[in-house]
Coordinates of C-alpha atoms in Angstrom, one line a residue:
X278 CA 79.0 83.4 129.0
X279 CA 82.8 83.9 129.0
X280 CA 84.3 87.1 127.6
X281 CA 86.3 87.0 124.4
X282 CA 89.4 89.3 124.6
X283 CA 90.7 88.3 121.2
X284 CA 89.6 90.6 118.3
X285 CA 89.4 89.3 114.7
X286 CA 92.2 90.9 112.8
X287 CA 92.3 92.5 109.3
X288 CA 94.6 95.2 108.0
X289 CA 96.8 96.5 105.2
X290 CA 100.3 95.8 104.0
X291 CA 102.2 98.4 102.0
X292 CA 105.0 101.0 101.8
X293 CA 104.4 103.9 101.9
X294 CA 101.4 103.4 104.2
X295 CA 101.8 105.8 107.2
X296 CA 99.3 108.2 105.7
X297 CA 96.8 105.6 104.6
X298 CA 93.5 106.3 106.5
X299 CA 91.7 103.1 105.6
X300 CA 92.0 101.7 109.1
X301 CA 90.2 104.7 110.7
X302 CA 87.3 104.2 108.2
X303 CA 87.1 100.4 108.7
X304 CA 87.3 100.6 112.5
X305 CA 84.5 103.2 112.5
X306 CA 82.5 100.7 110.5
X307 CA 83.3 97.8 112.8
X308 CA 82.2 99.9 115.8
X309 CA 79.0 101.0 114.1
X310 CA 78.1 97.4 113.5
X311 CA 79.2 96.2 116.9
X312 CA 81.9 93.9 115.5
X313 CA 85.0 92.8 117.5
X314 CA 87.4 93.5 114.7
X315 CA 90.7 95.4 114.6
X316 CA 92.4 96.9 111.5
X317 CA 96.2 96.9 111.5
X318 CA 98.1 99.3 109.3
X319 CA 101.5 97.6 108.7
X320 CA 104.5 98.8 106.8
X321 CA 105.8 95.9 104.8
X322 CA 108.9 96.2 102.6
X323 CA 108.8 94.6 99.1
X324 CA 111.3 91.8 100.1
X325 CA 109.3 90.9 103.3
X326 CA 105.9 90.3 101.6
X327 CA 106.2 86.5 101.7
X328 CA 106.8 86.6 105.5
X329 CA 104.0 89.0 106.0
X330 CA 101.5 86.8 104.1
X331 CA 102.6 83.8 106.1
X332 CA 101.8 86.0 109.1
X333 CA 98.2 86.3 107.9
X334 CA 97.8 82.6 108.2
X335 CA 99.8 82.3 111.4
X336 CA 97.8 85.0 113.1
X337 CA 94.5 83.6 111.7
X338 CA 93.7 87.0 110.3
X339 CA 90.4 87.3 108.5
X340 CA 92.0 89.1 105.6
X341 CA 94.3 91.9 104.5
X342 CA 94.4 94.8 102.1
X343 CA 97.4 95.2 99.7
X344 CA 98.6 98.6 98.5
X345 CA 101.8 99.8 96.8
X346 CA 104.0 97.9 96.0
X347 CA 102.4 94.6 96.7
X348 CA 99.2 94.3 94.5
X349 CA 100.8 92.2 91.8
X350 CA 103.6 90.5 93.8
X351 CA 101.1 89.0 96.3
X352 CA 99.6 86.7 93.6
X353 CA 102.3 84.1 94.1
X354 CA 101.3 83.7 97.8
X355 CA 97.6 83.2 97.2
X356 CA 95.6 79.9 96.9
X357 CA 92.7 81.2 94.8
X358 CA 91.7 84.3 92.8
X359 CA 88.3 85.7 91.9
X360 CA 87.5 85.9 88.2
X361 CA 88.1 89.6 88.1
X362 CA 91.4 89.4 90.0
X363 CA 92.6 86.7 87.6
X364 CA 91.8 88.9 84.6
X365 CA 93.3 92.0 86.1
X366 CA 96.4 90.3 87.4
X367 CA 96.4 92.4 90.6
X368 CA 94.8 92.0 94.0
X369 CA 94.0 94.7 96.6
X370 CA 92.4 92.5 99.2
X371 CA 92.6 88.9 100.5
X372 CA 90.1 86.8 102.5
X373 CA 91.5 84.1 104.7
X374 CA 89.1 81.2 104.2
X375 CA 90.1 78.6 106.8
X376 CA 93.7 78.9 106.0
X377 CA 93.3 79.3 102.2
X378 CA 94.0 82.8 100.9
X379 CA 91.5 84.0 98.3
X380 CA 92.4 87.2 96.4
X381 CA 89.9 89.8 95.0
X382 CA 90.3 93.2 93.4
X383 CA 87.7 95.7 94.6
X384 CA 89.6 98.8 93.3
X385 CA 87.8 98.9 89.9
X386 CA 84.4 97.9 91.3
X387 CA 84.8 100.7 94.0
X388 CA 85.7 103.1 91.3
X389 CA 82.7 102.3 89.2
X390 CA 80.4 102.8 92.2
X391 CA 82.0 106.2 92.9
X392 CA 81.2 107.2 89.3
X393 CA 77.6 105.9 89.5
X394 CA 77.1 107.8 92.7
X395 CA 78.0 111.0 90.7
X396 CA 75.5 110.1 88.0
X397 CA 78.2 108.9 85.6
X398 CA 78.1 105.7 83.5
X399 CA 81.0 104.3 81.5
X400 CA 78.7 102.5 79.0
X401 CA 79.5 103.5 75.5
X402 CA 82.1 106.0 76.6
X403 CA 85.8 106.5 75.7
X404 CA 87.9 106.3 78.9
X405 CA 91.5 107.5 79.0
X406 CA 93.7 106.3 81.9
X407 CA 97.0 107.7 83.0
X408 CA 99.2 104.8 84.2
X409 CA 99.3 101.0 83.8
X410 CA 99.9 99.7 87.3
X411 CA 97.6 97.8 89.6
X412 CA 95.0 100.5 90.0
X413 CA 95.0 101.2 86.2
X414 CA 94.6 97.5 85.5
X415 CA 91.6 97.2 87.8
X416 CA 89.9 100.3 86.5
X417 CA 90.6 99.6 82.9
X418 CA 89.3 96.0 83.0
X419 CA 86.2 96.9 85.1
X420 CA 85.4 99.9 82.8
X421 CA 85.7 97.6 79.8
X422 CA 83.5 94.9 81.4
X423 CA 81.0 97.6 82.2
X424 CA 80.5 98.6 78.6
X425 CA 83.1 101.2 77.8
X426 CA 83.5 101.6 74.1
X427 CA 87.2 102.3 74.1
X428 CA 90.0 102.4 76.8
X429 CA 93.1 104.4 76.1
X430 CA 96.1 103.6 78.2
X431 CA 98.7 106.4 78.6
X432 CA 102.0 105.2 80.2
X433 CA 105.7 105.9 80.2
X434 CA 106.7 102.2 80.2
X435 CA 105.7 100.9 76.8
X436 CA 105.8 97.3 77.7
X437 CA 103.5 97.7 80.6
X438 CA 101.1 99.9 78.6
X439 CA 100.9 97.5 75.7
X440 CA 100.4 94.6 78.0
X441 CA 97.4 96.2 79.6
X442 CA 96.0 97.1 76.2
X443 CA 96.4 93.5 75.0
X444 CA 94.7 92.2 78.2
X445 CA 91.7 94.5 77.7
X446 CA 91.4 93.5 74.0
X447 CA 91.7 89.8 74.7
X448 CA 89.5 89.5 77.9
X449 CA 86.8 92.1 77.3
X450 CA 84.6 93.4 74.5
X451 CA 86.1 96.9 74.5
X452 CA 88.7 98.3 72.1
X453 CA 91.9 99.5 73.6
X454 CA 94.8 101.7 72.5
X455 CA 98.2 102.5 74.0
X456 CA 99.7 106.0 73.8
X457 CA 103.3 106.6 74.9
X458 CA 103.6 109.1 77.7
X459 CA 107.0 110.4 76.5
X460 CA 106.1 114.1 76.6
X461 CA 103.3 116.3 77.9
X462 CA 100.1 114.3 77.2
X463 CA 97.4 116.0 75.1
X464 CA 94.1 114.4 76.1
X465 CA 93.1 112.0 73.4
X466 CA 90.3 113.4 71.2
X467 CA 86.9 111.9 72.0
X468 CA 87.7 111.2 75.7
X469 CA 84.6 111.3 77.9
X470 CA 86.3 110.2 81.1
X471 CA 89.9 111.0 82.1
X472 CA 91.4 109.1 85.0
X473 CA 94.7 109.6 86.9
X474 CA 95.5 106.1 88.1
X475 CA 99.1 106.9 89.0
X476 CA 100.4 107.9 92.5
X477 CA 101.3 111.4 91.3
X478 CA 99.8 113.8 93.9
X479 CA 99.7 111.2 96.7
X480 CA 101.0 112.4 100.1
X481 CA 103.8 113.6 100.5
X482 CA 103.9 114.4 96.8
X483 CA 100.9 116.8 97.1
X484 CA 102.5 119.6 95.0
X485 CA 102.9 117.4 91.9
X486 CA 100.5 116.8 89.1
X487 CA 100.6 114.5 86.0
X488 CA 102.3 115.9 83.0
X489 CA 99.2 116.8 81.0
X490 CA 98.3 119.7 78.7
X491 CA 95.4 120.8 80.8
X492 CA 94.1 123.1 78.1
X493 CA 93.1 119.9 76.3
X494 CA 90.7 119.1 79.1
X495 CA 87.1 120.2 78.2
X496 CA 84.0 121.1 80.2
X497 CA 82.3 118.0 78.7
X498 CA 84.7 115.6 80.3
X499 CA 84.5 113.8 83.6
X500 CA 87.9 113.8 85.3
X501 CA 88.7 111.5 88.2
X502 CA 91.7 110.8 90.4
X503 CA 92.4 107.7 92.4
X504 CA 94.6 109.7 94.8
X505 CA 92.8 110.2 98.1
X506 CA 95.4 111.9 100.3
X507 CA 95.1 114.8 99.6
X508 CA 91.7 114.3 97.8
X509 CA 91.8 117.9 96.3
X510 CA 94.7 117.1 94.0
X511 CA 96.3 119.6 91.6
X512 CA 95.2 117.4 88.8
X513 CA 91.5 117.8 89.8
X514 CA 92.0 121.5 90.4
X515 CA 93.4 122.1 86.9
X516 CA 90.5 120.1 85.4
X517 CA 87.9 122.0 87.5
X518 CA 89.3 125.3 86.1
X519 CA 88.4 124.0 82.6
X520 CA 84.8 123.3 83.7
X521 CA 85.2 119.5 83.9
X522 CA 83.1 117.4 86.3
X523 CA 85.7 116.2 88.8
X524 CA 85.5 113.2 91.1
X525 CA 88.1 112.7 93.8
X526 CA 89.5 109.5 95.2
X527 CA 87.5 109.4 98.4
X528 CA 84.5 107.7 96.8
X529 CA 86.6 104.9 95.3
X530 CA 88.4 104.5 98.7
X531 CA 85.1 104.3 100.6
X532 CA 83.4 102.0 98.1
X533 CA 86.2 99.5 97.8
X534 CA 86.5 99.6 101.6
X535 CA 82.8 98.8 101.9
X536 CA 83.2 95.8 99.6
X537 CA 86.2 94.6 101.6
X538 CA 84.3 95.0 104.9
X539 CA 81.5 92.8 103.7
X540 CA 83.8 90.1 102.3
X541 CA 85.7 89.9 105.6
X542 CA 82.7 90.1 108.0
X543 CA 79.6 88.9 106.0
X544 CA 77.8 92.1 107.2
X545 CA 76.6 95.0 105.0
X546 CA 78.9 97.9 105.3
X547 CA 77.7 101.2 106.8
X548 CA 78.8 103.3 103.9
X549 CA 77.5 106.6 105.4
X550 CA 79.6 106.1 108.5
X551 CA 82.7 105.3 106.4
X552 CA 82.2 108.3 104.2
X553 CA 81.7 110.7 107.1
X554 CA 84.7 109.3 109.0
X555 CA 87.0 109.9 106.0
X556 CA 85.6 113.4 105.5
X557 CA 86.5 114.3 109.1
X558 CA 90.0 112.9 108.6
X559 CA 90.5 115.3 105.7
X560 CA 88.7 118.2 107.2
X561 CA 86.0 118.2 104.6

């Protein structure tokens, strides 16, 4: 039997991306399952996305992750979308199916799994989300589809915020409301789950936190952050001081990564290996 020196390629396109640990997690999973795959972490400028996506086809890559600022712009370069990605209007991963690029959004699904693993359900709950970008769209839509009673979108850009509210109202059974983020946000009364879906607190901006009146966070709330680097964000630290149940971004990162792994390889992901690898990366 002849040896195969060519690994199957997957990876991530984004900017900033130098501090993104996804590749370490995915490569540990490939090794655990004995798969000849490599994960490439690639800095791609906004204006170079088309060339990069052409490269996915030219290199016959199995697929790619998309992160800031490409989750929405990549749509124009894809051949097909999943139902969820079509509703959300943003993609965080692509599968190359024999030269056809199929886009999916596993961010919201990974987020819901991270809540479930902490014993938290969104069914019948009021969810307040900071931000209206790609991650906020994915989480807002998936929470609504999973039975959230109300989704509150808090965003500085009114047009983007109202667009997401309209999307949730039209495409899901949930009620949605837009709140302008033009001053310090006082957490909307009735909020059960508060989510930071902005990049505030992401490395190297680790000393920043969303402009929130943290004294309006209560011990009855679940407070979650999508930021994973550093996972112990100031946002979560402030919420913990008020007695809230906090959930960091590592769970979402692992669970969406596990979904991506299976979509690329057809093999069940070793979630325990992926989790422990990330914990080591962050010294946890």
